[in-house]
Amino acid sequence: MKKLLLSLALVLPILALPQAAAQAANTGAKAARAADQAAKAPGKVTVTPSTVLPRVAPCSGVNDFTVSGKGFKPYEMIDLTVGGLAYDSFQADAAGAYEQENEIKAVPSGYLPVKLTGNKGSKAQAEIRLGWAGCWMRSHGVLTVRGAGFAADDQIDVILDGEIVEVAESDARGRFEAKVDCPAGDPTLEVEGEKRSLTFKTVDC
């Protein structure tokens, strides 16, 4: 019996060595996978301002936003998309930092993903909120009303002094344009879609 116990005592440590080696290898593999996932995970990008209005050309100014951050490879080329629309590419600096100002493109309003993808595998992602906007111009008795950021393919009512005078339709990017006769006096102008509306107060006709 003593011989049997002694034999087991000698064998057990020998059996434990391969198991410990397997555990160490498994731990190393998990750490490698975690590091690989971390390298592929999106980094943080700052978007300023976090809410912008769409550009209503040609009767409004330029609506800009800036993306900035770090963590890319030195001099890495970066592709930028907002809501799936591509913007101009730009380059990180020697430390992998970047800052780029852009003019917002027309797209239906809402929260949009901002994605940065480097040509060396770096990634970053954030979110921006797009509002909606409109403007009007008067020329030779004709009132031109434009808007952007409205719902896609929406019916837009143009309302003067509470009366619908024209019905326009927004395009796939939420833009619309309508032309109506500008009545005498100072009528109140409104545009109203299914989800978005604007009141311009009085119009100088």
CSV table of C-alpha atoms in Angstrom, one decimal:
chain,number,residue,atom,x,y,z
A,1,MET,CA,0.0,0.0,0.0
A,2,LYS,CA,2.8,2.4,0.9
A,3,LYS,CA,4.5,1.6,-2.5
A,4,LEU,CA,1.2,2.5,-4.3
A,5,LEU,CA,0.8,5.8,-2.5
A,6,LEU,CA,4.4,6.7,-3.2
A,7,SER,CA,4.0,5.9,-6.9
A,8,LEU,CA,0.9,8.2,-7.1
A,9,ALA,CA,2.7,11.0,-5.4
A,10,LEU,CA,5.5,10.7,-7.9
A,11,VAL,CA,3.1,10.5,-10.9
A,12,LEU,CA,0.7,13.4,-10.0
A,13,PRO,CA,3.2,16.3,-10.2
A,14,ILE,CA,4.4,14.9,-13.6
A,15,LEU,CA,0.7,14.9,-14.8
A,16,ALA,CA,0.2,18.5,-13.6
A,17,LEU,CA,3.0,20.0,-15.7
A,18,PRO,CA,1.3,19.6,-19.1
A,19,GLN,CA,-2.0,20.9,-17.6
A,20,ALA,CA,-0.2,24.1,-16.2
A,21,ALA,CA,1.4,24.6,-19.6
A,22,ALA,CA,-1.9,24.3,-21.4
A,23,GLN,CA,-3.5,26.9,-19.0
A,24,ALA,CA,-0.6,29.3,-19.6
A,25,ALA,CA,-0.9,28.9,-23.3
A,26,ASN,CA,-4.7,29.4,-23.2
A,27,THR,CA,-4.2,32.6,-21.1
A,28,GLY,CA,-1.6,33.9,-23.6
A,29,ALA,CA,-4.0,33.2,-26.5
A,30,LYS,CA,-6.8,35.1,-24.7
A,31,ALA,CA,-4.6,38.0,-24.1
A,32,ALA,CA,-3.5,38.1,-27.8
A,33,ARG,CA,-7.1,38.0,-28.9
A,34,ALA,CA,-8.0,40.8,-26.5
A,35,ALA,CA,-5.1,42.9,-27.8
A,36,ASP,CA,-6.1,42.2,-31.4
A,37,GLN,CA,-9.7,43.2,-30.7
A,38,ALA,CA,-8.6,46.4,-28.9
A,39,ALA,CA,-6.5,47.3,-31.9
A,40,LYS,CA,-9.5,46.9,-34.2
A,41,ALA,CA,-12.0,48.6,-32.0
A,42,PRO,CA,-13.1,52.1,-33.0
A,43,GLY,CA,-11.3,54.9,-31.2
A,44,LYS,CA,-12.8,58.2,-29.9
A,45,VAL,CA,-13.3,61.2,-32.1
A,46,THR,CA,-14.5,64.6,-31.1
A,47,VAL,CA,-17.1,66.3,-33.3
A,48,THR,CA,-17.5,70.0,-32.9
A,49,PRO,CA,-20.2,71.3,-32.7
A,50,SER,CA,-22.3,68.2,-31.9
A,51,THR,CA,-25.4,69.6,-33.5
A,52,VAL,CA,-25.3,71.3,-36.9
A,53,LEU,CA,-27.9,72.6,-39.4
A,54,PRO,CA,-27.9,71.5,-43.1
A,55,ARG,CA,-26.7,73.9,-45.7
A,56,VAL,CA,-29.7,75.5,-47.6
A,57,ALA,CA,-28.0,76.8,-50.7
A,58,PRO,CA,-27.9,79.5,-51.9
A,59,CYS,CA,-29.6,81.6,-49.3
A,60,SER,CA,-27.8,80.5,-46.1
A,61,GLY,CA,-24.2,80.5,-45.1
A,62,VAL,CA,-21.9,77.5,-44.7
A,63,ASN,CA,-22.6,75.1,-41.8
A,64,ASP,CA,-19.3,73.6,-40.7
A,65,PHE,CA,-18.3,70.9,-38.3
A,66,THR,CA,-14.8,69.7,-37.2
A,67,VAL,CA,-13.6,66.2,-36.4
A,68,SER,CA,-10.5,65.9,-34.2
A,69,GLY,CA,-8.7,63.2,-32.2
A,70,LYS,CA,-5.6,61.0,-32.0
A,71,GLY,CA,-4.6,57.4,-32.0
A,72,PHE,CA,-4.1,56.9,-35.7
A,73,LYS,CA,-0.8,55.8,-37.2
A,74,PRO,CA,1.7,58.5,-38.1
A,75,TYR,CA,0.8,60.2,-41.5
A,76,GLU,CA,-2.1,57.7,-41.9
A,77,MET,CA,-4.7,58.7,-44.6
A,78,ILE,CA,-8.2,59.0,-43.2
A,79,ASP,CA,-11.5,58.5,-44.9
A,80,LEU,CA,-14.5,60.3,-43.4
A,81,THR,CA,-18.2,59.4,-43.8
A,82,VAL,CA,-21.2,61.0,-42.1
A,83,GLY,CA,-24.5,59.2,-42.4
A,84,GLY,CA,-23.0,57.1,-45.1
A,85,LEU,CA,-22.0,60.1,-47.2
A,86,ALA,CA,-18.2,60.4,-48.1
A,87,TYR,CA,-16.2,63.5,-47.3
A,88,ASP,CA,-12.7,64.5,-48.4
A,89,SER,CA,-9.9,62.4,-47.1
A,90,PHE,CA,-7.2,63.9,-44.9
A,91,GLN,CA,-4.0,62.9,-43.2
A,92,ALA,CA,-3.0,62.4,-39.5
A,93,ASP,CA,0.2,64.1,-38.4
A,94,ALA,CA,3.5,62.6,-37.2
A,95,ALA,CA,2.0,61.8,-33.8
A,96,GLY,CA,-1.2,60.2,-35.3
A,97,ALA,CA,-3.4,63.2,-34.3
A,98,TYR,CA,-5.8,64.8,-36.7
A,99,GLU,CA,-8.2,67.8,-37.1
A,100,GLN,CA,-10.4,68.4,-40.1
A,101,GLU,CA,-13.1,71.0,-40.8
A,102,ASN,CA,-16.0,70.1,-43.1
A,103,GLU,CA,-19.1,71.6,-44.6
A,104,ILE,CA,-22.2,69.5,-43.7
A,105,LYS,CA,-23.9,67.9,-46.7
A,106,ALA,CA,-27.6,67.8,-47.1
A,107,VAL,CA,-29.2,64.7,-45.6
A,108,PRO,CA,-32.4,64.1,-43.6
A,109,SER,CA,-32.2,65.3,-40.0
A,110,GLY,CA,-31.5,63.0,-37.1
A,111,TYR,CA,-28.5,61.4,-35.3
A,112,LEU,CA,-25.9,60.3,-37.8
A,113,PRO,CA,-22.8,58.1,-37.4
A,114,VAL,CA,-19.4,59.8,-38.0
A,115,LYS,CA,-16.9,57.2,-39.1
A,116,LEU,CA,-13.2,57.6,-39.7
A,117,THR,CA,-11.2,54.8,-41.3
A,118,GLY,CA,-7.4,54.9,-41.8
A,119,ASN,CA,-5.6,53.2,-44.6
A,120,LYS,CA,-3.4,51.4,-42.1
A,121,GLY,CA,-6.2,49.9,-40.1
A,122,SER,CA,-7.0,52.6,-37.5
A,123,LYS,CA,-10.7,53.4,-36.9
A,124,ALA,CA,-12.7,56.0,-34.9
A,125,GLN,CA,-16.4,56.7,-34.6
A,126,ALA,CA,-18.7,59.3,-33.1
A,127,GLU,CA,-22.2,60.7,-33.6
A,128,ILE,CA,-23.5,64.1,-34.8
A,129,ARG,CA,-27.0,65.5,-34.7
A,130,LEU,CA,-28.3,67.2,-37.9
A,131,GLY,CA,-31.1,69.7,-37.6
A,132,TRP,CA,-33.4,71.2,-40.3
A,133,ALA,CA,-33.4,74.6,-41.8
A,134,GLY,CA,-35.1,76.8,-44.4
A,135,CYS,CA,-34.9,80.2,-46.1
A,136,TRP,CA,-36.7,82.4,-48.5
A,137,MET,CA,-35.8,85.0,-51.2
A,138,ARG,CA,-38.0,87.4,-53.1
A,139,SER,CA,-37.4,88.6,-56.6
A,140,HIS,CA,-39.8,90.3,-59.0
A,141,GLY,CA,-42.9,89.4,-57.0
A,142,VAL,CA,-42.0,85.7,-56.8
A,143,LEU,CA,-41.2,84.1,-53.4
A,144,THR,CA,-38.7,81.2,-53.5
A,145,VAL,CA,-38.7,79.0,-50.4
A,146,ARG,CA,-36.0,76.4,-49.8
A,147,GLY,CA,-35.4,73.9,-47.0
A,148,ALA,CA,-33.0,71.1,-46.0
A,149,GLY,CA,-32.9,68.4,-43.3
A,150,PHE,CA,-36.6,67.5,-43.8
A,151,ALA,CA,-37.7,63.8,-44.1
A,152,ALA,CA,-36.8,62.2,-47.3
A,153,ASP,CA,-39.5,62.1,-50.0
A,154,ASP,CA,-41.9,64.1,-47.8
A,155,GLN,CA,-44.8,66.4,-48.9
A,156,ILE,CA,-44.1,69.9,-47.9
A,157,ASP,CA,-46.9,72.5,-47.6
A,158,VAL,CA,-46.0,76.1,-48.2
A,159,ILE,CA,-48.4,78.2,-46.1
A,160,LEU,CA,-49.0,82.0,-46.4
A,161,ASP,CA,-51.2,83.6,-43.7
A,162,GLY,CA,-52.5,80.2,-42.8
A,163,GLU,CA,-53.5,79.1,-46.3
A,164,ILE,CA,-51.6,76.4,-48.3
A,165,VAL,CA,-50.5,78.0,-51.5
A,166,GLU,CA,-48.1,75.4,-52.8
A,167,VAL,CA,-47.1,71.8,-52.2
A,168,ALA,CA,-43.5,70.7,-52.8
A,169,GLU,CA,-41.8,67.4,-52.3
A,170,SER,CA,-38.5,66.8,-50.6
A,171,ASP,CA,-35.8,64.7,-52.3
A,172,ALA,CA,-33.9,61.7,-50.9
A,173,ARG,CA,-31.6,64.1,-48.9
A,174,GLY,CA,-34.4,66.0,-47.4
A,175,ARG,CA,-34.2,69.1,-49.6
A,176,PHE,CA,-37.0,71.0,-51.2
A,177,GLU,CA,-37.7,74.2,-53.2
A,178,ALA,CA,-41.0,75.9,-54.0
A,179,LYS,CA,-41.9,79.1,-55.9
A,180,VAL,CA,-45.1,81.1,-55.2
A,181,ASP,CA,-46.4,84.5,-55.9
A,182,CYS,CA,-45.6,86.9,-53.2
A,183,PRO,CA,-48.9,88.6,-52.2
A,184,ALA,CA,-49.1,92.3,-51.2
A,185,GLY,CA,-48.5,93.1,-47.5
A,186,ASP,CA,-46.4,91.2,-45.1
A,187,PRO,CA,-47.7,87.6,-45.0
A,188,THR,CA,-46.7,85.0,-42.4
A,189,LEU,CA,-44.7,82.2,-44.1
A,190,GLU,CA,-44.6,78.6,-42.8
A,191,VAL,CA,-43.5,75.3,-44.3
A,192,GLU,CA,-44.8,72.1,-42.9
A,193,GLY,CA,-43.9,68.5,-43.6
A,194,GLU,CA,-45.0,65.3,-42.1
A,195,LYS,CA,-42.3,65.4,-39.4
A,196,ARG,CA,-40.6,68.8,-39.7
A,197,SER,CA,-42.0,72.3,-39.9
A,198,LEU,CA,-40.6,75.9,-39.8
A,199,THR,CA,-42.2,79.3,-39.2
A,200,PHE,CA,-40.5,82.3,-40.8
A,201,LYS,CA,-42.9,84.9,-39.4
A,202,THR,CA,-43.5,87.8,-41.8
A,203,VAL,CA,-42.2,88.1,-45.3
A,204,ASP,CA,-41.6,91.4,-47.0
A,205,CYS,CA,-43.5,91.3,-50.3
